[in-house]
Amino acid sequence: MDSATKDEMQPSLPPGSSCPGPEWPEQERAEQLARGAALKWASGIFYRPEQLARLGQYRSREVQRTCSLEARIKSVVQSYLEGVKTGVWQLAQAFEAVQGAREALGQARALLQGMAMATQTLKPLREQVAQHKQLQVLSQLLPRLWAVPAAVAHTRTLIDAQQLLEAYVCLRELEQLQEETWAPLGGLELPVFEGLGPLAEALGQAVEAAAGAAGQLAREDPALLVAAVRVAEVDAEYTTSLELAPRDWRQRCLQALQEGLERTHFGTPLLPEPGALAGWLEALRVALPAELAIAEALVAPCCPPHYKVVQLWAHTLHSGLRRCLQQLLEGPALAAADAFALLHWALHVYLGPEMMGSLELGPEADVSQLEPLLTLENIEQLEATFVTQIQILEENIRVTSLVSESLQQRVHSMALSELGAFLRSFSDALIRFSRDHARGEAMAPHYVPYLLATLNHQSALSSSVSVLQPDGVASGALAPVETALDELQRRICRLVLEVLLAELQPLFAALPSRRWLSKSELLDDVCERTERFCQDFSRVRNPAAQLLLAEAERTVVLQYLCALMQGRLVCRGADERTQAAERLQHDAAQLRELFLGLGLEESVRCAPVLLALRDLLNLRDPMLLGLEVAGLRQKFPDVSEDHISALLDLRGDVSREQRLAALSSLQAGPQPSPSAGRRALFSLVPAPTPALSSCLPSGPCA
């Protein structure tokens, strides 16, 4: 195809529609691509000569298409231009509006500045207006303000006449007037109200005085008591906008009730003459229940229910009596008769049916849950006073020797017989006491302190038995009494340790376990509970205190061994065996620190058994278990085949042959040497019965 033909094939543009040259490289490249595509299309269409005849048709079609595109483009451009024109017009309008707003704001700022200056000139006028308002309020209240001094004097007269309700009404009216003048005057206090503070305090003191004499007023003038209580209750609900300190008359009224009651019965220091204490205690035995009856019948109806008058009376009398007895015991030492009378009265009469335990008193008068009148130290002090003067019995026995030897022996035998009968009855009463407590029939709120006090009684009695051994009497005559005292001591210790055991058993239920291997929380709880329980052991006399601590440690170790023997944990490898051995060592050190801190002597510790078990678990070669088991048997002769089997199960790596070899060392090894001070340990620990395949043919489990 020649160049002329190619020029004819290119579509021509109408006049006036020629495109200007490209303004950027992208447009030029796009035109080149479009021309190339058009040429390619034209070359394909007019490749055959017979199609050249329709060249004119194609040309006219392309001219029409081009004109249509140009018209559409012009329409779009015209629309865009009209939008731009509208936007420019709107921007011009907005600019004019902004300019107008700026000018208006400037004018407003100038006006505000002028008003601020005018406001400064009006400040004296405002002050004059405020003063005018205050003067207006004062002029309106002036007649009432003139009457304030007379009202204050009248209120004080009512207080002096013990007309408390009327006085309180007057006081409230005066305070209301003060509140009405306080806000309009901007918090300004008028001198006319200066007497209201002392007047309110005088009324509060009158309420306190009436409450302090509640017992007497309930019998002679209950209306005055009711008025005082009502004033305290109404004032507790009173609120005011005045900046006044809270009066809290309700609390002052309750405190006055308590102080008045204590002042009535325990106001003067108690320093009775020798032998006069019993009479004072007898007077209290009559007076205190009568006081509670008056409180329930007369005082309680005069007070609101939330005062709990009977309970308040009972607790106040109890605390006052307790403080009075403490002061008495801090003074000169009591005589033997007074010490005995006080012990008997505090431990038996006070809570008995004749006094605070009377069925005629309601449950609000119960004081059994409060602190006892006498602490363990007080009881020990009184017992020591009485015991040191038991020499009367010794003197009587010595005096009988001046008459005849037979009379001396007769008196001595009678004293031993009576003491033995007393110990038997005391032991029986102790058994009934613990049995009733365990069954819940008579729950003692201070069960363990009572047992510890009883142990001190036993120690005091044991130390004084030697006076019954006069010269010329066989040394074995006191053996039955000493045996009975020792049995009583063991029984008391056993009862105390049963309580400790009941507290520790739930804690040992989770030992041993995987958690026990990695953390010390389980034994921490055991040590914390044990330390809290054994704190009161410091009040027990030695050597009974050492015996209790040793038995407590033995109880803890026995529970530890029982938990180990239950088969709850089997080590799954050498790492867990190492962890278990380290845990036993740590627990042994922790128990040692615990009981040494509580005052236990080093020589009576049972905790080293845990170190022996640690060596058994920490052994690397199972073939050497026989030697380790033989060594354990030498240290603890009562260890059995079942215990060894349970410990080998805990290791988790012992075959049947190694187990049988280790168990055979119990019989083949040397027998342990007897030790006078050695006590049973493993024999008190139950162990699960092993399988028959793990038993020796001659063993107990076979």
XYZ file of C-alpha atoms in Angstrom:
702
model
C 0.000 0.000 0.000
C 1.469 3.392 -1.111
C 1.612 6.522 0.973
C -1.269 8.147 -0.894
C -3.541 5.302 -0.048
C -2.485 5.527 3.619
C -3.283 9.235 3.694
C -6.715 8.543 2.302
C -7.336 5.862 4.941
C -6.658 8.313 7.823
C -9.861 9.917 9.124
C -10.032 13.632 8.478
C -11.304 16.162 11.018
C -13.784 18.858 10.187
C -12.561 22.445 10.026
C -12.123 24.059 13.358
C -11.851 20.719 15.154
C -8.168 20.133 14.886
C -6.572 19.152 18.193
C -3.737 21.275 19.455
C -0.419 19.720 20.150
C -0.014 17.674 23.350
C 0.581 19.619 26.459
C 2.277 16.739 28.386
C 4.081 13.497 27.459
C 1.273 11.215 28.559
C -1.173 12.824 26.112
C 1.290 12.497 23.227
C 1.879 8.817 24.032
C -1.862 8.198 24.217
C -2.367 9.809 20.784
C 0.386 7.666 19.313
C -1.200 4.510 20.705
C -4.605 5.582 19.361
C -3.217 6.288 15.882
C -1.405 2.983 15.835
C -4.577 1.130 16.814
C -6.538 2.980 14.113
C -3.976 2.138 11.457
C -3.988 -1.493 12.487
C -7.777 -1.549 12.276
C -7.807 0.167 8.874
C -5.135 -2.175 7.530
C -7.211 -5.174 8.501
C -10.445 -3.768 7.027
C -9.054 -2.577 3.688
C -6.582 -5.368 3.134
C -8.706 -6.795 0.264
C -9.293 -4.601 -2.824
C -13.040 -5.326 -2.999
C -13.519 -3.489 0.300
C -12.018 -0.233 -0.931
C -15.319 0.593 -2.548
C -16.822 1.166 0.895
C -14.127 3.612 1.942
C -16.435 6.566 1.680
C -18.967 4.925 3.970
C -16.347 4.265 6.632
C -15.074 7.807 6.370
C -18.480 9.393 6.825
C -19.237 7.061 9.788
C -16.000 8.013 11.549
C -16.633 11.702 10.896
C -20.080 11.408 12.527
C -18.628 9.498 15.515
C -15.918 12.095 15.973
C -18.411 14.940 15.881
C -20.587 13.168 18.437
C -17.651 12.712 20.809
C -16.620 16.331 20.465
C -20.173 17.471 21.205
C -20.316 15.308 24.357
C -16.934 16.567 25.489
C -17.992 20.170 24.961
C -21.183 19.544 26.956
C -19.253 18.027 29.879
C -16.694 20.808 29.881
C -19.454 23.429 29.751
C -21.173 21.781 32.759
C -17.904 21.761 34.728
C -17.295 25.403 33.897
C -20.748 26.395 35.089
C -20.129 24.513 38.399
C -16.816 26.277 38.881
C -18.483 29.606 38.218
C -21.173 28.886 40.813
C -18.540 27.812 43.376
C -16.521 30.961 42.836
C -19.654 33.067 43.331
C -20.511 31.242 46.579
C -16.965 31.707 47.887
C -17.243 35.404 47.222
C -20.541 35.564 49.111
C -19.052 33.611 52.047
C -16.061 35.912 52.144
C -18.351 38.913 52.348
C -20.328 37.225 55.194
C -17.114 36.458 57.104
C -16.008 40.013 56.738
C -19.374 41.196 58.100
C -19.134 38.778 61.061
C -15.607 39.972 61.838
C -16.760 43.562 61.901
C -19.744 42.630 64.153
C -17.453 40.751 66.568
C -15.164 43.726 66.757
C -18.077 45.958 67.593
C -19.296 43.449 70.248
C -15.818 43.300 71.809
C -15.746 47.042 72.055
C -19.194 47.030 73.677
C -18.117 44.360 76.195
C -15.056 46.346 77.146
C -17.253 49.333 77.697
C -19.658 47.288 79.818
C -16.763 45.938 81.935
C -15.700 49.462 82.700
C -19.323 50.348 83.492
C -19.514 47.292 85.779
C -16.530 48.530 87.749
C -18.310 51.811 88.270
C -21.402 49.871 89.478
C -19.481 47.843 92.091
C -20.084 50.325 94.948
C -23.736 50.330 93.981
C -23.909 46.547 94.241
C -22.315 46.702 97.681
C -24.898 49.254 98.704
C -27.647 46.947 97.395
C -26.243 43.968 99.388
C -26.101 46.079 102.533
C -29.623 47.267 101.864
C -30.839 43.659 101.617
C -29.063 42.751 104.867
C -30.594 45.760 106.586
C -33.968 44.787 105.174
C -33.617 41.242 106.589
C -32.457 42.602 109.925
C -35.312 45.064 110.037
C -37.766 42.221 109.410
C -36.130 39.950 112.022
C -35.371 42.727 114.506
C -38.299 41.962 116.849
C -37.278 38.302 116.987
C -33.602 39.186 117.443
C -34.481 41.486 120.367
C -36.153 38.463 122.016
C -33.080 36.168 121.686
C -31.412 37.031 125.055
C -34.683 36.430 126.883
C -35.209 33.151 125.013
C -31.673 32.018 125.929
C -32.305 32.783 129.598
C -35.659 30.989 129.452
C -34.046 27.918 127.857
C -31.386 27.818 130.545
C -34.122 28.007 133.171
C -35.843 25.022 131.537
C -32.571 23.085 131.571
C -32.062 23.822 135.246
C -35.639 22.678 135.892
C -34.865 19.428 133.978
C -37.578 20.161 131.419
C -35.386 18.796 128.657
C -37.914 18.474 125.845
C -39.158 22.059 126.255
C -35.573 23.297 126.472
C -34.683 21.437 123.284
C -37.653 22.968 121.436
C -36.514 26.459 122.450
C -32.948 25.681 121.438
C -34.109 24.484 118.018
C -36.132 27.667 117.499
C -33.113 29.801 118.347
C -30.882 27.788 116.017
C -33.491 28.067 113.244
C -33.517 31.853 113.675
C -29.724 31.852 113.537
C -29.872 29.798 110.318
C -32.409 32.242 108.784
C -30.095 35.193 109.400
C -26.880 33.377 108.517
C -27.490 32.908 104.771
C -28.812 36.430 103.954
C -25.971 38.013 105.907
C -23.393 36.020 103.933
C -22.256 33.896 106.859
C -21.978 36.823 109.250
C -22.392 35.747 112.876
C -24.385 38.157 115.007
C -23.169 38.715 118.595
C -26.669 37.983 119.859
C -26.201 34.286 119.012
C -22.911 33.835 120.888
C -24.679 32.174 123.822
C -26.192 29.338 121.766
C -23.025 27.207 121.854
C -22.744 27.103 125.675
C -26.519 26.686 125.881
C -26.427 23.578 123.655
C -23.525 22.168 125.658
C -25.448 22.706 128.903
C -28.407 20.808 127.448
C -26.082 18.012 126.303
C -24.619 17.730 129.792
C -28.128 17.563 131.235
C -28.951 14.707 128.832
C -25.737 12.920 129.866
C -26.532 13.389 133.561
C -30.001 11.940 133.102
C -28.627 8.974 131.145
C -25.923 8.392 133.755
C -28.627 8.000 136.441
C -30.825 5.782 134.241
C -31.276 3.066 136.856
C -32.429 5.487 139.520
C -34.587 7.573 137.152
C -36.277 4.446 135.769
C -37.571 3.793 139.298
C -38.213 7.361 140.481
C -38.760 9.622 137.428
C -38.962 7.646 134.149
C -40.385 10.695 132.323
C -37.064 12.529 132.719
C -35.153 9.512 131.353
C -37.531 9.253 128.390
C -37.144 12.995 127.717
C -33.332 12.754 127.739
C -33.329 9.781 125.357
C -35.841 11.478 123.019
C -33.730 14.637 122.894
C -30.648 12.569 121.981
C -32.543 10.643 119.292
C -34.228 13.682 117.717
C -30.979 15.633 117.645
C -29.280 12.714 115.865
C -31.618 13.290 112.888
C -31.224 17.107 112.925
C -29.321 18.686 110.033
C -28.376 22.341 109.596
C -26.594 24.506 107.070
C -24.616 26.189 109.827
C -20.965 25.284 110.161
C -21.311 23.699 113.597
C -19.365 20.827 115.144
C -21.448 17.597 115.419
C -22.968 17.205 118.883
C -23.411 13.395 118.714
C -25.675 13.340 121.764
C -26.796 9.775 121.037
C -23.287 8.391 121.487
C -22.749 10.579 124.544
C -26.014 9.252 125.978
C -24.952 5.613 125.479
C -21.544 6.310 126.990
C -23.194 8.007 129.962
C -25.429 4.951 130.467
C -22.338 2.740 130.697
C -20.296 5.092 132.861
C -23.176 5.618 135.284
C -23.703 1.891 135.659
C -20.010 1.238 136.285
C -19.838 4.144 138.729
C -22.764 2.722 140.704
C -21.254 -0.721 141.245
C -17.497 -0.315 140.730
C -16.867 3.362 141.363
C -14.655 3.000 144.441
C -11.362 1.044 144.385
C -11.746 -2.402 145.925
C -9.284 -2.996 148.762
C -11.165 -5.335 151.116
C -9.807 -6.403 154.437
C -8.609 -10.011 154.793
C -11.655 -12.254 154.778
C -14.007 -9.488 153.533
C -13.792 -10.418 149.851
C -16.324 -13.221 150.193
C -18.929 -10.769 151.531
C -18.333 -8.361 148.638
C -18.686 -11.193 146.135
C -21.896 -12.335 147.806
C -23.257 -8.796 147.562
C -22.454 -8.784 143.850
C -24.172 -12.144 143.459
C -27.377 -10.483 144.611
C -26.891 -7.009 143.089
C -25.920 -7.847 139.506
C -28.943 -10.046 138.616
C -31.187 -7.463 140.321
C -29.619 -4.717 138.205
C -30.244 -6.726 135.038
C -33.853 -7.316 136.079
C -34.322 -3.554 136.584
C -32.781 -2.898 133.169
C -35.149 -5.347 131.493
C -38.290 -4.263 133.353
C -37.810 -0.488 133.759
C -34.933 0.938 131.712
C -35.512 -0.911 128.420
C -39.086 0.443 127.940
C -37.714 3.993 128.248
C -35.196 3.542 125.406
C -35.419 2.699 121.687
C -35.009 -0.993 120.756
C -31.715 -0.388 118.987
C -30.155 0.611 122.316
C -30.301 -3.109 123.347
C -30.422 -2.034 126.956
C -30.244 -5.484 128.559
C -27.239 -6.498 126.459
C -25.596 -3.137 127.125
C -26.199 -3.559 130.862
C -24.828 -7.115 130.909
C -21.695 -6.280 128.901
C -21.040 -3.122 130.920
C -21.352 -4.934 134.239
C -19.131 -7.733 132.962
C -16.383 -5.412 131.721
C -16.557 -3.270 134.871
C -16.338 -6.323 137.118
C -13.465 -7.721 135.080
C -11.529 -4.452 135.349
C -12.238 -4.242 139.070
C -10.930 -7.779 139.644
C -7.799 -6.995 137.620
C -7.125 -4.003 139.862
C -7.677 -6.194 142.909
C -5.176 -8.795 141.718
C -2.594 -6.101 140.943
C -2.689 -5.028 144.583
C -1.429 -6.832 147.691
C -1.532 -10.629 147.683
C -4.809 -12.143 148.867
C -5.168 -14.490 151.753
C -5.738 -18.175 151.034
C -9.437 -17.969 151.928
C -9.956 -14.920 149.710
C -8.073 -16.543 146.816
C -10.213 -19.666 147.092
C -13.418 -17.619 147.376
C -12.549 -15.555 144.293
C -11.600 -18.629 142.242
C -14.789 -20.462 143.167
C -16.995 -17.402 142.597
C -15.468 -16.474 139.197
C -15.333 -19.996 137.791
C -18.566 -21.456 139.139
C -20.916 -18.928 140.719
C -20.715 -16.042 138.223
C -21.880 -17.987 135.147
C -24.011 -20.361 137.182
C -27.798 -20.408 137.524
C -27.632 -18.120 140.565
C -26.216 -15.207 138.546
C -25.625 -14.599 134.856
C -26.812 -18.052 133.863
C -30.202 -17.635 135.520
C -33.175 -18.796 133.478
C -35.036 -15.634 134.485
C -32.641 -13.528 132.408
C -33.220 -13.284 128.685
C -30.710 -14.260 125.988
C -29.536 -10.639 125.711
C -27.943 -10.966 129.154
C -25.664 -13.808 128.029
C -22.002 -13.015 128.744
C -20.568 -16.492 128.187
C -19.119 -15.416 124.818
C -17.194 -12.495 126.328
C -13.713 -12.610 127.798
C -13.650 -14.510 131.098
C -13.422 -12.555 134.322
C -10.080 -14.139 135.154
C -7.359 -14.768 132.609
C -5.158 -17.835 132.742
C -2.469 -15.717 134.378
C -4.956 -14.569 137.034
C -6.028 -18.142 137.742
C -2.428 -19.261 137.977
C -1.671 -16.372 140.345
C -4.596 -17.255 142.637
C -3.712 -20.936 142.561
C -0.135 -20.137 143.477
C -1.393 -18.000 146.368
C -3.593 -20.808 147.617
C -0.990 -23.548 147.102
C 1.761 -21.690 148.898
C -0.541 -21.550 151.954
C -1.444 -25.303 151.849
C 1.176 -25.629 154.516
C -1.784 -25.639 156.922
C -2.287 -29.311 156.111
C 1.397 -30.009 156.656
C 1.267 -28.258 160.023
C -1.765 -30.309 161.033
C 0.043 -33.535 160.198
C 3.093 -32.374 162.132
C 0.955 -31.379 165.131
C -0.656 -34.838 165.260
C 2.794 -36.355 165.780
C 2.877 -34.596 169.134
C -0.144 -36.625 170.187
C 0.712 -40.052 168.851
C 2.198 -41.707 165.832
C -1.030 -43.550 165.117
C -2.958 -40.263 164.947
C -0.383 -38.876 162.554
C -0.676 -41.907 160.277
C -4.460 -41.749 160.485
C -4.555 -38.072 159.478
C -1.998 -38.726 156.737
C -4.000 -41.666 155.354
C -7.195 -39.614 155.486
C -5.530 -36.769 153.532
C -4.230 -39.169 150.873
C -7.619 -40.873 150.618
C -9.464 -37.586 150.205
C -6.928 -36.383 147.650
C -7.275 -39.628 145.675
C -11.069 -39.356 145.749
C -10.833 -35.753 144.590
C -8.557 -36.699 141.688
C -10.920 -39.470 140.598
C -13.948 -37.172 140.681
C -11.973 -34.457 138.920
C -10.952 -36.863 136.170
C -14.552 -38.056 135.748
C -15.795 -34.474 135.554
C -13.125 -33.711 132.956
C -14.260 -36.661 130.848
C -17.898 -35.544 131.027
C -16.901 -31.990 130.155
C -14.982 -33.044 127.043
C -17.677 -35.536 126.014
C -20.449 -32.950 126.253
C -18.342 -30.495 124.295
C -17.652 -33.053 121.541
C -21.334 -33.946 121.263
C -22.354 -30.295 121.149
C -24.506 -30.617 124.256
C -22.547 -28.021 126.213
C -20.270 -26.069 123.860
C -17.621 -24.262 125.905
C -16.569 -20.996 124.210
C -13.062 -21.269 125.701
C -12.645 -25.041 125.676
C -8.881 -25.172 125.109
C -8.069 -22.328 127.569
C -10.123 -24.179 130.196
C -8.087 -27.329 129.558
C -4.825 -25.379 129.819
C -5.998 -23.818 133.078
C -6.825 -27.318 134.326
C -3.316 -28.422 133.389
C -1.938 -25.574 135.491
C -4.156 -26.777 138.347
C -2.644 -30.237 138.010
C 0.890 -28.800 137.999
C 0.189 -26.722 141.093
C -1.262 -29.725 142.884
C 1.648 -31.944 141.866
C 4.166 -29.451 143.226
C 2.383 -29.338 146.581
C 1.902 -33.075 147.129
C 5.333 -33.325 148.730
C 3.966 -31.707 151.904
C 2.030 -34.945 152.493
C 5.307 -36.837 152.917
C 6.261 -36.222 156.551
C 9.211 -37.820 158.263
C 8.713 -41.407 159.319
C 6.178 -42.253 156.570
C 7.084 -44.735 153.847
C 8.176 -43.084 150.603
C 5.840 -45.253 148.528
C 2.712 -43.953 150.249
C 2.356 -41.146 147.717
C 2.709 -43.439 144.677
C -1.061 -43.829 144.013
C -1.594 -40.076 144.215
C 1.375 -39.347 141.952
C 0.168 -41.962 139.487
C -3.291 -40.397 139.455
C -1.780 -36.955 138.884
C 0.350 -38.247 136.004
C -2.687 -39.923 134.446
C -4.660 -36.685 134.805
C -1.860 -34.774 133.066
C -1.795 -37.250 130.169
C -5.585 -37.078 129.843
C -5.572 -33.268 129.667
C -2.776 -33.268 127.096
C -4.647 -35.835 125.033
C -7.819 -33.716 125.035
C -5.888 -30.627 123.958
C -4.126 -32.508 121.162
C -7.417 -33.958 119.928
C -8.541 -30.415 119.176
C -5.269 -29.724 117.335
C -5.641 -32.980 115.412
C -9.173 -32.052 114.311
C -7.851 -28.762 112.890
C -4.882 -30.333 111.075
C -6.473 -33.388 109.465
C -8.240 -31.446 106.649
C -4.947 -29.715 105.812
C -3.008 -32.984 105.482
C -5.646 -34.394 103.111
C -3.861 -32.670 100.186
C -0.402 -34.015 101.052
C 1.541 -35.427 99.265
C 0.660 -34.247 95.764
C 2.212 -32.670 92.682
C 1.418 -29.273 94.143
C 3.229 -30.278 97.348
C 6.346 -31.092 95.309
C 6.656 -27.609 93.826
C 5.229 -25.301 96.495
C 5.347 -24.984 100.282
C 1.821 -23.567 100.668
C 0.392 -26.778 102.134
C 2.876 -26.997 104.997
C 2.743 -23.219 105.453
C -0.954 -23.564 106.288
C -0.165 -26.401 108.713
C 2.542 -24.368 110.458
C 0.351 -21.269 110.645
C -2.549 -23.202 112.166
C -0.239 -25.017 114.596
C 1.513 -21.816 115.698
C -1.800 -20.062 116.319
C -3.071 -23.034 118.309
C 0.091 -23.396 120.421
C 0.406 -19.708 121.318
C -1.534 -20.264 124.542
C 0.928 -22.981 125.610
C 3.200 -20.195 126.869
C 0.732 -19.687 129.744
C 1.236 -23.256 130.941
C 3.790 -23.987 133.623
C 6.888 -26.026 132.922
C 7.462 -28.927 132.573
C 3.859 -29.342 131.415
C 4.412 -26.722 128.700
C 7.370 -28.690 127.308
C 5.305 -31.858 127.388
C 2.494 -30.176 125.439
C 4.887 -28.801 122.817
C 6.605 -32.172 122.406
C 3.267 -33.933 122.011
C 2.071 -31.281 119.566
C 5.179 -31.811 117.431
C 4.672 -35.564 117.623
C 1.049 -35.117 116.512
C 2.089 -33.037 113.499
C 4.781 -35.539 112.482
C 2.389 -38.488 112.881
C -0.150 -36.772 110.611
C 2.640 -36.067 108.118
C 3.681 -39.730 108.121
C 0.065 -40.890 107.797
C -0.328 -38.702 104.709
C 2.871 -40.089 103.153
C 1.711 -43.677 103.679
C -1.623 -43.268 101.881
C -0.176 -43.784 98.401
C -1.579 -40.545 96.968
C 1.653 -39.811 95.062
C 4.029 -41.964 93.014
C 7.159 -40.293 91.668
C 7.370 -40.483 87.875
C 11.118 -40.132 87.554
C 14.383 -39.165 89.177
C 13.495 -35.463 89.038
C 10.328 -35.951 91.074
C 12.174 -38.154 93.584
C 14.720 -35.379 93.990
C 11.897 -32.861 94.436
C 10.226 -35.076 97.048
C 13.522 -35.486 98.952
C 14.121 -31.732 98.894
C 10.552 -31.101 100.026
C 11.021 -33.476 102.988
C 14.227 -31.673 103.949
C 12.540 -28.282 103.663
C 9.511 -29.429 105.658
C 11.736 -30.888 108.388
C 13.600 -27.568 108.681
C 10.327 -25.632 108.715
C 8.846 -27.818 111.472
C 12.065 -27.555 113.463
C 12.012 -23.753 113.205
C 8.330 -23.673 114.148
C 8.599 -25.664 117.364
C 11.908 -24.192 118.443
C 10.288 -20.782 118.014
C 7.460 -21.934 120.256
C 9.984 -22.881 122.954
C 10.461 -26.623 122.418
C 13.756 -28.089 123.558
C 16.058 -29.516 120.878
C 16.391 -32.921 122.522
C 12.760 -33.961 122.178
C 12.204 -33.253 118.475
C 10.515 -35.899 116.295
C 11.084 -34.097 112.997
C 14.394 -35.937 112.146
C 12.295 -38.856 110.914
C 11.578 -36.759 107.819
C 15.309 -36.475 107.155
C 15.623 -40.283 107.357
C 12.811 -40.658 104.811
C 14.537 -38.059 102.636
C 17.646 -40.262 102.476
C 15.474 -43.217 101.443
C 13.888 -41.239 98.587
C 17.130 -39.547 97.527
C 19.014 -42.839 97.039
C 20.148 -43.062 93.407
C 20.877 -46.822 93.198
C 17.847 -48.994 94.094
C 20.242 -51.910 94.712
C 21.366 -50.148 97.933
C 17.854 -49.842 99.355
C 18.513 -52.766 101.728
C 21.211 -50.804 103.550
C 19.037 -47.706 103.764
C 16.076 -49.703 105.089
C 18.287 -51.376 107.707
C 19.523 -47.967 108.840
C 15.941 -46.706 109.091
C 15.074 -49.759 111.230
C 17.953 -48.978 113.576
C 16.714 -45.397 114.082
C 13.022 -46.341 114.336
C 12.560 -49.926 115.507
C 8.768 -49.887 115.124
C 8.874 -49.348 111.342
C 7.111 -52.256 109.643
C 7.133 -54.021 106.285
C 3.944 -52.181 105.287
C 5.573 -48.806 105.991
C 8.644 -49.710 103.916
C 6.411 -50.912 101.062
C 4.468 -47.650 101.091
C 7.711 -45.645 100.982
C 9.028 -47.777 98.102
C 5.758 -47.152 96.253
C 6.368 -43.448 96.715
C 9.757 -43.817 94.977
C 8.065 -45.338 91.922
C 11.222 -47.064 90.535
C 11.557 -50.213 92.647
C 11.108 -53.573 90.932
C 9.600 -56.595 92.685
C 13.028 -58.211 93.198
C 14.495 -55.002 94.619
C 11.470 -54.597 96.888
C 11.796 -58.135 98.250
C 15.512 -57.626 98.808
C 14.887 -54.388 100.696
C 12.142 -55.944 102.835
C 14.317 -58.945 103.647
C 16.844 -56.589 105.229
C 14.296 -55.880 107.972
C 14.614 -59.471 109.169
C 18.193 -60.226 108.167
C 19.684 -57.032 109.554
C 20.848 -56.567 113.167
C 18.099 -55.979 115.668
C 17.867 -52.365 116.907
C 19.286 -51.603 120.301
C 16.703 -50.735 122.944
C 16.502 -47.094 124.011
C 14.927 -46.006 127.248
C 13.709 -42.655 125.912
C 12.438 -43.933 122.554
C 8.681 -43.802 122.001
C 6.490 -45.508 119.420
C 6.135 -43.585 116.176
C 5.591 -45.740 113.085
C 3.466 -48.209 115.015
C 0.879 -45.414 115.368
C 0.857 -44.748 111.615
C -1.597 -46.881 109.589
C -0.283 -48.010 106.216
C -2.172 -49.554 103.272
C -1.745 -53.318 102.988
C 0.562 -54.080 100.042
C -0.199 -56.619 97.336
C 0.691 -60.260 98.098
C 3.271 -60.210 95.329
C 5.197 -57.559 97.301
C 5.300 -59.517 100.593
C 7.936 -61.809 101.937
C 6.764 -65.407 102.432
C 7.354 -65.048 106.159
C 6.180 -61.448 106.377
C 3.054 -60.336 108.285
C 1.147 -59.529 105.077
C 1.766 -62.961 103.487
